[in-house]
Coordinates of C-alpha atoms in Angstrom, one line a residue:
M703 CA 87.8 116.5 142.5
S704 CA 89.5 119.4 140.6
A705 CA 92.4 120.7 142.5
R706 CA 91.0 124.2 142.3
I707 CA 87.8 123.5 144.4
G708 CA 84.8 124.8 142.5
V709 CA 81.2 125.2 143.7
I710 CA 79.9 122.6 141.3
A711 CA 82.4 120.0 142.6
I712 CA 81.2 120.6 146.1
F713 CA 77.6 120.0 145.0
L714 CA 78.6 116.7 143.5
L715 CA 80.3 115.6 146.7
M716 CA 77.1 116.4 148.5
G717 CA 75.1 114.3 146.0
C718 CA 73.4 117.3 144.4
A719 CA 74.3 117.1 140.7
P720 CA 73.9 120.5 139.0
S721 CA 71.8 120.9 135.9
G722 CA 73.5 121.2 132.5
P723 CA 75.2 119.0 129.9
D724 CA 76.8 115.8 130.7
R725 CA 80.5 116.3 131.2
E726 CA 81.6 112.7 130.6
A727 CA 84.6 112.8 128.2
S728 CA 84.2 111.0 124.8
T729 CA 86.1 107.9 124.2
E730 CA 88.1 109.4 121.5
H731 CA 90.8 112.1 122.2
D732 CA 89.4 115.6 121.8
D733 CA 91.7 118.5 122.3
N734 CA 88.7 120.7 123.1
R735 CA 87.8 118.6 126.1
L736 CA 91.2 118.4 127.7
N737 CA 91.4 119.7 131.3
P738 CA 94.4 120.5 133.5
Y739 CA 94.7 118.1 136.5
F740 CA 97.1 118.7 139.4
G741 CA 98.8 115.9 141.2
D742 CA 101.7 114.4 143.2
L743 CA 103.7 111.4 142.0
H744 CA 106.5 111.5 144.7
N745 CA 105.9 111.6 148.4
H746 CA 106.9 109.7 151.6
N747 CA 105.7 108.9 155.1
S748 CA 106.7 106.6 158.0
I749 CA 106.4 103.5 155.8
G750 CA 109.9 104.0 154.5
Q751 CA 111.8 105.8 157.4
I752 CA 110.2 109.2 157.4
R753 CA 107.0 110.5 159.3
G754 CA 103.3 110.4 159.0
S755 CA 100.9 107.4 158.9
L756 CA 99.6 105.8 155.8
E757 CA 96.1 106.6 156.8
R758 CA 96.9 110.3 157.1
T759 CA 98.6 110.3 153.7
F760 CA 95.6 108.7 152.0
E761 CA 93.2 111.1 153.7
I762 CA 95.0 114.2 152.7
A763 CA 95.7 113.4 149.0
P764 CA 92.0 113.3 147.8
S765 CA 91.1 116.4 149.8
H766 CA 92.9 118.9 147.5
L767 CA 94.6 116.9 144.6
D768 CA 93.3 115.3 141.4
F769 CA 95.8 112.4 141.1
F770 CA 98.4 110.8 143.4
A771 CA 100.8 108.0 143.8
F772 CA 102.4 107.1 147.2
T773 CA 106.0 106.3 146.5
P774 CA 107.8 104.8 149.5
Q775 CA 111.6 104.3 149.3
S776 CA 111.8 100.6 148.5
Q777 CA 115.4 99.7 147.7
W778 CA 118.9 100.9 146.9
P779 CA 120.8 98.1 145.0
D780 CA 124.1 99.9 144.8
M781 CA 124.0 101.6 148.2
R782 CA 127.4 102.7 149.5
E783 CA 128.6 102.6 153.1
I784 CA 127.0 105.6 154.9
P785 CA 128.9 107.0 158.0
Q786 CA 127.7 106.2 161.6
G787 CA 125.8 103.1 160.4
R788 CA 123.1 105.0 158.6
N789 CA 122.6 102.2 156.1
A790 CA 120.5 100.5 158.8
Q791 CA 118.1 103.4 158.7
F792 CA 117.5 102.8 155.1
E793 CA 117.2 99.0 155.4
R794 CA 114.5 99.4 158.1
G795 CA 112.6 101.6 155.8
F796 CA 112.8 99.1 152.9
Q797 CA 111.5 96.4 155.2
A798 CA 108.6 98.5 156.3
V799 CA 107.6 98.9 152.7
R800 CA 107.7 95.2 152.2
D801 CA 105.7 94.6 155.3
N802 CA 103.0 97.1 154.4
W803 CA 102.8 96.6 150.6
A804 CA 99.4 94.8 150.8
K805 CA 98.0 97.7 152.9
I806 CA 99.3 100.3 150.4
Q807 CA 97.6 98.3 147.6
R808 CA 94.3 98.3 149.6
L809 CA 94.4 102.0 150.4
T810 CA 95.3 103.0 146.8
A811 CA 92.2 101.0 145.6
E812 CA 90.0 102.5 148.2
V813 CA 90.7 106.2 147.2
N814 CA 90.8 105.6 143.5
E815 CA 87.4 106.9 142.1
P816 CA 87.1 107.4 138.4
G817 CA 85.9 110.9 137.6
E818 CA 86.9 112.2 141.0
F819 CA 90.3 111.1 141.9
A820 CA 93.0 108.9 140.3
A821 CA 95.3 107.0 142.6
F822 CA 98.3 104.9 141.3
L823 CA 100.6 102.3 142.8
G824 CA 104.3 103.2 142.8
Y825 CA 107.5 103.3 144.7
E826 CA 110.9 104.8 144.7
V827 CA 114.2 103.1 143.7
H828 CA 117.6 104.7 144.6
Y829 CA 120.8 104.3 142.5
N830 CA 124.0 106.3 142.8
D831 CA 123.6 107.1 139.1
G832 CA 120.0 108.3 139.4
D833 CA 116.9 107.8 141.6
F834 CA 113.5 107.2 140.0
N835 CA 109.9 106.5 140.9
I836 CA 108.1 103.6 139.2
V837 CA 104.5 104.3 138.7
Y838 CA 102.1 101.5 137.5
P839 CA 99.1 102.0 135.2
D840 CA 96.7 100.1 137.4
G841 CA 96.2 98.8 141.0
D842 CA 97.4 95.2 140.5
A843 CA 101.2 95.9 140.7
E844 CA 103.6 93.9 142.8
L845 CA 106.6 95.2 144.8
V846 CA 109.6 93.8 142.9
H847 CA 113.3 94.1 143.4
L848 CA 115.8 94.3 140.5
E849 CA 119.5 95.0 140.3
T850 CA 120.1 97.4 137.4
I851 CA 118.4 100.3 135.7
E852 CA 118.3 98.3 132.5
E853 CA 116.3 95.6 134.3
W854 CA 113.8 98.2 135.6
Q855 CA 113.4 99.6 132.0
A856 CA 112.6 96.1 130.7
H857 CA 110.1 95.6 133.6
A858 CA 108.4 98.9 132.8
R859 CA 108.0 97.9 129.1
E860 CA 106.5 94.6 130.1
T861 CA 104.0 96.1 132.7
G862 CA 103.2 99.5 131.0
A863 CA 104.7 101.3 134.0
I864 CA 106.8 104.6 133.7
L865 CA 110.1 105.4 135.4
I866 CA 110.2 109.0 136.4
P867 CA 113.8 110.3 137.2
H868 CA 113.8 112.7 140.1
H869 CA 116.3 115.3 141.6
P870 CA 118.2 114.7 138.3
G871 CA 120.4 117.7 138.8
Y872 CA 122.9 116.2 141.2
L873 CA 126.3 114.9 140.0
P874 CA 126.2 111.3 138.7
F875 CA 127.3 108.8 141.4
W876 CA 126.0 111.4 143.8
R877 CA 122.4 110.2 142.9
G878 CA 122.2 112.7 139.9
W879 CA 121.2 111.2 136.6
D880 CA 123.6 109.9 134.0
W881 CA 121.4 110.9 131.0
S882 CA 123.1 108.3 128.7
R883 CA 121.1 105.7 130.7
L884 CA 117.7 107.2 130.1
D885 CA 115.2 105.4 127.9
P886 CA 112.5 107.9 126.9
E887 CA 110.2 105.1 125.9
V888 CA 109.6 104.2 129.5
S889 CA 110.7 107.6 130.9
P890 CA 108.5 110.1 129.0
V891 CA 108.8 112.7 131.6
V892 CA 111.4 113.7 134.3
E893 CA 110.8 115.4 137.6
M894 CA 112.3 118.8 137.2
M895 CA 111.1 120.4 140.4
S896 CA 110.7 119.0 143.9
E897 CA 111.7 120.0 147.5
H898 CA 115.3 119.4 146.4
G899 CA 115.0 122.4 144.1
N900 CA 114.6 123.2 140.3
A901 CA 116.7 121.2 137.7
E902 CA 115.8 123.1 134.6
S903 CA 119.4 124.5 134.5
D904 CA 122.2 125.1 136.9
R905 CA 121.3 128.9 136.8
S906 CA 117.6 128.6 137.2
P907 CA 115.7 129.9 140.3
I908 CA 115.2 127.6 143.3
R909 CA 118.6 126.2 143.9
Y910 CA 119.5 122.7 145.1
I911 CA 120.3 123.5 148.7
R912 CA 118.4 121.3 151.2
H913 CA 120.2 117.9 150.9
S914 CA 123.6 116.3 151.2
M915 CA 124.3 115.7 147.5
G916 CA 125.6 119.2 146.7
G917 CA 124.5 121.7 144.1
R918 CA 123.3 121.4 140.5
Y919 CA 125.7 120.0 137.9
T920 CA 125.2 121.5 134.4
K921 CA 125.2 118.2 132.5
S922 CA 122.6 116.6 134.8
T923 CA 120.1 119.4 134.2
V924 CA 117.0 119.1 132.0
Q925 CA 118.1 121.7 129.5
W926 CA 121.3 119.7 129.0
L927 CA 119.2 116.6 128.4
W928 CA 117.3 118.3 125.6
K929 CA 120.5 119.5 124.2
T930 CA 121.6 115.9 123.7
G931 CA 118.5 115.3 121.5
V932 CA 116.4 113.3 124.0
R933 CA 112.7 114.0 123.9
A934 CA 111.3 114.0 127.4
G935 CA 108.7 116.2 129.1
V936 CA 108.7 117.6 132.6
I937 CA 106.6 117.4 135.8
A938 CA 107.1 118.3 139.3
S939 CA 106.2 116.6 142.6
P940 CA 107.0 117.5 146.2
D941 CA 109.1 114.5 147.4
D942 CA 107.7 115.5 150.8
H943 CA 109.1 113.6 153.7
L944 CA 106.2 114.2 156.2
G945 CA 103.4 112.3 154.7
Y946 CA 101.7 115.4 153.1
P947 CA 100.8 114.8 149.4
G948 CA 100.7 118.0 147.4
A949 CA 102.7 120.0 149.9
Y950 CA 102.6 123.6 148.7
G951 CA 105.8 125.2 147.5
Q952 CA 107.5 121.9 146.8
G953 CA 106.1 121.2 143.3
L954 CA 103.1 119.6 141.5
A955 CA 102.7 117.6 138.4
V956 CA 100.1 119.0 135.9
V957 CA 98.7 117.0 133.0
W958 CA 96.2 117.9 130.2
A959 CA 93.9 114.9 130.1
D960 CA 90.4 113.9 128.7
E961 CA 89.0 112.8 132.1
L962 CA 90.1 112.1 135.6
T963 CA 90.8 108.4 135.4
R964 CA 94.0 106.3 135.8
E965 CA 93.8 105.6 132.0
S966 CA 93.6 109.1 130.9
I967 CA 96.1 110.5 133.3
M968 CA 98.6 107.9 132.3
E969 CA 98.0 108.5 128.6
A970 CA 98.7 112.2 129.1
I971 CA 102.0 111.5 130.9
K972 CA 103.1 109.1 128.2
A973 CA 102.2 111.6 125.6
R974 CA 104.2 114.3 127.6
R975 CA 101.2 116.5 127.7
T976 CA 102.6 117.7 131.0
Y977 CA 104.1 120.7 132.8
A978 CA 105.6 121.5 136.2
V979 CA 104.7 124.1 138.8
N980 CA 106.5 124.9 142.0
A981 CA 103.8 126.5 144.1
D982 CA 100.6 128.2 142.8
R983 CA 98.4 126.2 140.5
I984 CA 99.1 128.1 137.3
E985 CA 97.1 126.8 134.3
L986 CA 99.3 126.8 131.2
D987 CA 98.1 126.0 127.6
F988 CA 100.9 126.0 125.0
K989 CA 100.6 124.9 121.3
L990 CA 102.7 125.1 118.2
N991 CA 101.0 124.9 114.9
G992 CA 98.1 123.4 116.7
R993 CA 100.1 120.7 118.4
W994 CA 100.1 120.2 122.2
M995 CA 103.2 120.4 124.5
G996 CA 105.0 117.2 124.3
E997 CA 104.4 116.6 120.7
S998 CA 106.5 116.7 117.6
V999 CA 105.7 118.6 114.5
P1000 CA 106.8 118.1 111.0
A1001 CA 109.6 120.3 109.7
Q1002 CA 108.4 123.8 108.6
S1003 CA 109.7 127.2 108.5
R1004 CA 106.7 129.0 110.0
R1005 CA 106.1 128.1 113.7
N1006 CA 102.8 129.6 115.0
I1007 CA 102.9 129.5 118.8
A1008 CA 99.7 130.1 120.9
V1009 CA 99.9 130.5 124.7
K1010 CA 97.2 130.9 127.3
V1011 CA 98.0 131.3 131.0
K1012 CA 95.7 131.7 134.1
G1013 CA 97.7 132.3 137.2
E1014 CA 96.8 132.8 140.8
D1015 CA 98.6 136.0 141.4
V1016 CA 100.2 138.8 139.3
I1017 CA 102.0 137.4 136.3
D1018 CA 105.4 139.0 135.9
R1019 CA 106.3 137.5 132.5
V1020 CA 105.6 134.7 130.1
E1021 CA 108.6 133.6 128.0
V1022 CA 108.9 131.5 124.9
L1023 CA 112.2 129.6 124.6
R1024 CA 113.7 128.0 121.5
N1025 CA 116.6 125.6 122.1
N1026 CA 116.9 126.8 125.8
R1027 CA 117.0 130.5 124.8
V1028 CA 114.3 133.1 125.3
I1029 CA 113.0 134.4 121.9
H1030 CA 109.9 136.1 123.0
R1031 CA 108.7 137.6 126.3
V1032 CA 105.3 139.1 127.3
H1033 CA 104.6 141.2 130.4
P1034 CA 100.9 141.5 131.2
V1035 CA 99.6 145.0 131.9
D1036 CA 101.3 146.6 134.9
I1037 CA 99.3 146.3 138.1
E1038 CA 99.8 149.9 139.0
T1039 CA 98.5 151.3 135.6
T1040 CA 95.8 148.9 134.9
E1041 CA 92.3 150.4 134.8
A1042 CA 90.4 148.1 137.2
S1043 CA 87.9 145.9 135.3
W1044 CA 85.1 144.3 137.2
N1045 CA 83.6 142.5 134.2
E1046 CA 86.0 139.5 134.8
P1047 CA 86.5 137.6 138.0
V1048 CA 89.1 138.8 140.5
L1049 CA 91.3 137.0 142.9
V1050 CA 91.7 137.7 146.6
R1051 CA 94.4 135.7 148.5
V1052 CA 93.9 135.3 152.3
E1053 CA 97.2 134.4 154.0
Y1054 CA 97.4 133.5 157.7
G1055 CA 100.2 132.5 160.2
W1056 CA 103.3 134.4 161.2
G1057 CA 103.5 134.6 165.0
P1058 CA 106.5 135.1 167.4
W1059 CA 109.8 135.8 165.8
A1060 CA 112.1 132.7 166.1
D1061 CA 114.7 134.5 168.2
F1062 CA 112.0 135.0 170.9
N1063 CA 112.1 131.3 171.5
M1064 CA 108.3 131.1 171.9
P1065 CA 107.4 128.0 169.8
R1066 CA 103.7 127.4 169.4
T1067 CA 101.2 126.0 166.9
A1068 CA 98.1 128.2 166.1
D1069 CA 94.9 126.4 165.3
W1070 CA 92.7 128.4 162.7
R1071 CA 89.1 128.1 161.9
F1072 CA 87.2 130.8 159.9
R1073 CA 84.4 131.4 157.6
I1074 CA 84.4 133.9 154.7
E1075 CA 81.1 135.1 153.3
L1076 CA 80.5 137.2 150.2
K1077 CA 77.8 139.8 150.1
G1078 CA 76.9 141.0 146.6
G1079 CA 79.2 138.6 144.9
E1080 CA 79.7 135.0 143.9
L1081 CA 82.5 132.6 144.9
L1082 CA 83.6 130.7 141.7
S1083 CA 86.5 128.7 143.1
V1084 CA 88.8 128.2 146.0
S1085 CA 92.4 127.2 145.8
P1086 CA 94.0 126.1 149.0
H1087 CA 97.8 126.3 149.5
F1088 CA 98.8 124.2 152.4
Q1089 CA 102.4 123.5 153.2
S1090 CA 103.5 120.2 154.9
R1091 CA 105.0 121.7 158.0
P1092 CA 104.9 121.7 160.9
F1093 CA 104.3 117.9 161.0
D1094 CA 101.2 116.9 163.0
E1095 CA 99.6 113.5 162.8
D1096 CA 96.3 114.6 164.1
R1097 CA 95.8 118.2 162.9
R1098 CA 94.4 118.8 159.4
D1099 CA 94.3 121.7 156.8
K1100 CA 91.0 121.4 155.1
V1101 CA 88.4 123.4 153.2
L1102 CA 85.3 122.2 155.1
A1103 CA 82.5 123.7 153.0
V1104 CA 82.1 125.8 149.9
T1105 CA 78.9 127.4 148.5
E1106 CA 78.3 130.2 145.9
Q1107 CA 78.7 132.8 148.7
S1108 CA 80.9 131.3 151.4
L1109 CA 83.7 129.0 152.4
E1110 CA 84.7 127.5 155.8
L1111 CA 88.3 126.4 156.5
V1112 CA 90.2 124.7 159.3
S1113 CA 94.0 124.8 159.4
Y1114 CA 97.1 125.3 161.6
T1115 CA 100.4 127.1 161.4
S1116 CA 103.7 127.4 163.2
R1117 CA 106.9 129.3 162.7
E1118 CA 108.8 126.4 164.3
K1119 CA 110.1 123.9 161.6
A1120 CA 108.1 125.7 158.9
Y1121 CA 109.0 124.7 155.3
E1122 CA 111.9 127.1 154.2
D1123 CA 111.0 129.2 157.3
K1124 CA 107.7 130.3 155.8
P1125 CA 105.3 130.2 158.7
T1126 CA 102.1 130.9 156.6
K1127 CA 99.4 129.1 154.6
D1128 CA 96.8 130.7 152.3
V1129 CA 93.7 130.2 150.2
V1130 CA 93.0 132.0 146.9
L1131 CA 89.3 133.1 146.2
E1132 CA 88.1 133.6 142.7
I1133 CA 85.2 136.1 142.9
A1134 CA 82.7 137.5 140.5
G1135 CA 81.8 140.8 142.1
S1136 CA 82.0 144.6 142.1
P1137 CA 83.8 147.3 144.2
D1138 CA 80.8 147.0 146.6
T1139 CA 81.1 143.3 147.2
E1140 CA 81.7 142.7 150.8
V1141 CA 84.2 140.1 152.0
V1142 CA 83.1 139.2 155.6
L1143 CA 85.5 137.2 157.8
E1144 CA 84.0 135.3 160.9
L1145 CA 87.1 134.0 162.8
T1146 CA 86.6 131.6 165.7
A1147 CA 90.3 130.5 166.2
P1148 CA 92.9 131.5 167.2
A1149 CA 90.8 134.5 168.2
R1150 CA 87.1 135.5 167.9
M1151 CA 86.4 138.4 165.7
T1152 CA 84.5 139.7 162.7
F1153 CA 86.2 141.6 159.9
T1154 CA 84.7 143.3 156.7
K1155 CA 86.2 144.7 153.6
T1156 CA 84.8 145.6 150.2
L1157 CA 86.6 144.5 147.1
G1158 CA 86.9 148.1 146.2
E1159 CA 88.9 148.7 149.4
L1160 CA 91.0 145.6 148.7
A1161 CA 91.8 146.7 145.2
E1162 CA 93.3 150.0 146.7
S1163 CA 95.2 148.5 149.5
N1164 CA 95.7 145.1 151.3
D1165 CA 94.9 144.8 155.0
V1166 CA 96.5 143.1 158.0
L1167 CA 94.6 141.7 160.9
F1168 CA 96.3 140.7 164.2
M1169 CA 95.0 138.0 166.5
G1170 CA 96.0 139.8 169.7
E1171 CA 98.9 141.8 171.2
F1172 CA 102.4 141.7 169.9
S1173 CA 103.7 139.0 168.9
S1174 CA 100.5 137.2 168.0
E1175 CA 99.7 135.5 164.7
S1176 CA 98.0 137.6 162.0
M1177 CA 96.1 137.5 158.7
L1178 CA 96.8 139.3 155.5
F1179 CA 94.1 140.0 152.9
H1180 CA 96.1 140.6 149.7
R1181 CA 95.2 143.2 147.2
V1182 CA 92.7 142.3 144.5
V1183 CA 94.3 140.8 141.4
F1184 CA 92.4 141.7 138.2
A1185 CA 92.1 139.4 135.2
D1186 CA 94.5 141.6 133.2
N1187 CA 97.2 140.7 135.7
Y1188 CA 96.6 137.0 136.4
R1189 CA 95.8 136.1 132.8
A1190 CA 97.9 136.2 129.6
E1191 CA 97.0 135.1 126.1
F1192 CA 99.0 135.8 122.9
K1193 CA 100.2 134.3 119.6
Y1194 CA 103.7 134.5 118.3
S1195 CA 105.1 133.5 114.9
D1196 CA 108.7 132.4 114.8
G1197 CA 109.5 132.7 111.1
E1198 CA 113.2 133.0 111.4
S1199 CA 114.2 129.5 112.3
T1200 CA 114.3 126.6 109.7
S1201 CA 116.3 124.2 111.7
A1202 CA 115.0 121.4 114.0
G1203 CA 114.8 122.2 117.7
W1204 CA 112.4 122.5 120.6
Y1205 CA 110.2 125.2 122.0
Q1206 CA 109.1 125.7 125.6
V1207 CA 107.1 128.2 127.6
R1208 CA 108.0 129.4 131.1
V1209 CA 105.7 131.5 133.4
A1210 CA 106.8 133.6 136.3
Q1211 CA 104.5 135.3 138.9
T1212 CA 105.6 138.2 141.0
N1213 CA 105.2 136.1 144.2
G1214 CA 107.8 133.5 143.1
S1215 CA 105.5 130.9 141.6
Y1216 CA 106.6 129.4 138.2
A1217 CA 105.3 127.0 135.6
W1218 CA 107.5 125.2 133.0
S1219 CA 106.0 123.4 130.0
S1220 CA 107.2 120.3 128.4
P1221 CA 108.7 121.1 125.0
I1222 CA 107.3 120.8 121.5
W1223 CA 109.9 119.5 119.0
V1224 CA 110.2 120.4 115.4
E1225 CA 111.5 117.7 113.2
E1226 CA 114.7 117.9 111.0
R1227 CA 113.8 118.9 107.4
S1228 CA 114.6 116.1 104.8
Y1229 CA 115.7 116.7 101.3
S1230 CA 115.3 114.5 98.3
P1231 CA 118.1 114.5 95.8
A1232 CA 117.3 116.4 92.5
Y1233 CA 117.6 114.7 89.2

């Protein structure tokens, strides 16, 4: 299923195929049929020393992602002595992976459904000079144990697997990457963003702050890797430690692929037709002289750049970078001065949670269940944003039903142990409507109430709904976002540069969501001697 849940996708799940042309992708690669697919290639649970059951992980992943690999921590060949006997904690986790590998293989095979969801086998390997995830192209892989990174690279070449370096920005020997050891043949992409932070550069937003390995080291960042001449693309993945694939705010991998199958997703990754997002599911299409992100183009002086962006909130800026420096910046029309256009779909974000201030020492979990119905409008898609915390083995965040006029959702929130102290979750609705379209909320938990707003009213002001007396939980209906503000499309010609280099696109929304493309490389110009 597409990560942005559409009405057609729900009909397919119900066994009611919609009328219209067959959407099976052709066997040959066709740029016009590529789609963006959102996934997670790095996550953990109790099989490997963290929390959350295998069953829970494999239930959650297909509910809101397009592709997924469960990557338990499997080994640490050069592990150092950790104070207070913590080595034993890792060893117990490694043994749990060995004991459960057959079950992991079985569950991966069960959820893999070509055309609906792509599931891969994989696992994580620690090294002092760089951790990585190995992801196999099919479901027949075995759990192996090797001593050196070079042996793993040879193993990947033999099996068709890929090695994805993650949290690369740490200092080498403190589990950051020594880029001299990277082999781009088997590591076509690196994990630039995860719950560790953003490794684009040592000055990028979203710092490394959550773990024991220190801050970002300049020469271990992705921009430094590109400066050395290595051609590698970028992805993100959560590295969530609570068994919650696709945890919001911790990073997602995005690929442009022909179809939703293992083969097509793996082909896109190996071609570096990938990008990274940290939170919202931003769609980013970037080409140079007609070539996709991740490709190389022949040497030429005129570089025609085409960019299309569809965000999930107000876009603050879209930047084109050449050799790590911004050369062009676009700001969509200012939200305060845009003449509201109802000819294009609009976005409405419904956010819920909050609750007692932490210093009140009133910890509690709120269970949510609500239905939203549109009167005089059409619901085009639903994009859920569910964070991984607080951990709960039994509770679920789930979009239960979607029709052309309504959605029903069950969820839960808590301020206690929320990810980065953010005690909310949300869902973004894409709506075709008018100022008179009514958005009707029917809430059954944590309180019973009905609430109605028109899109016209939400275009003028947001609204806040409390579940009871102070200090109860609340809901926030965000202001309407118009297409002029969540979309950007432009062309730019860089005719000044004749040297080789690389181009990249970076998107920033006003709500702190980002997207970072893989680069496009321009080849060195070759000259023939004149006679």
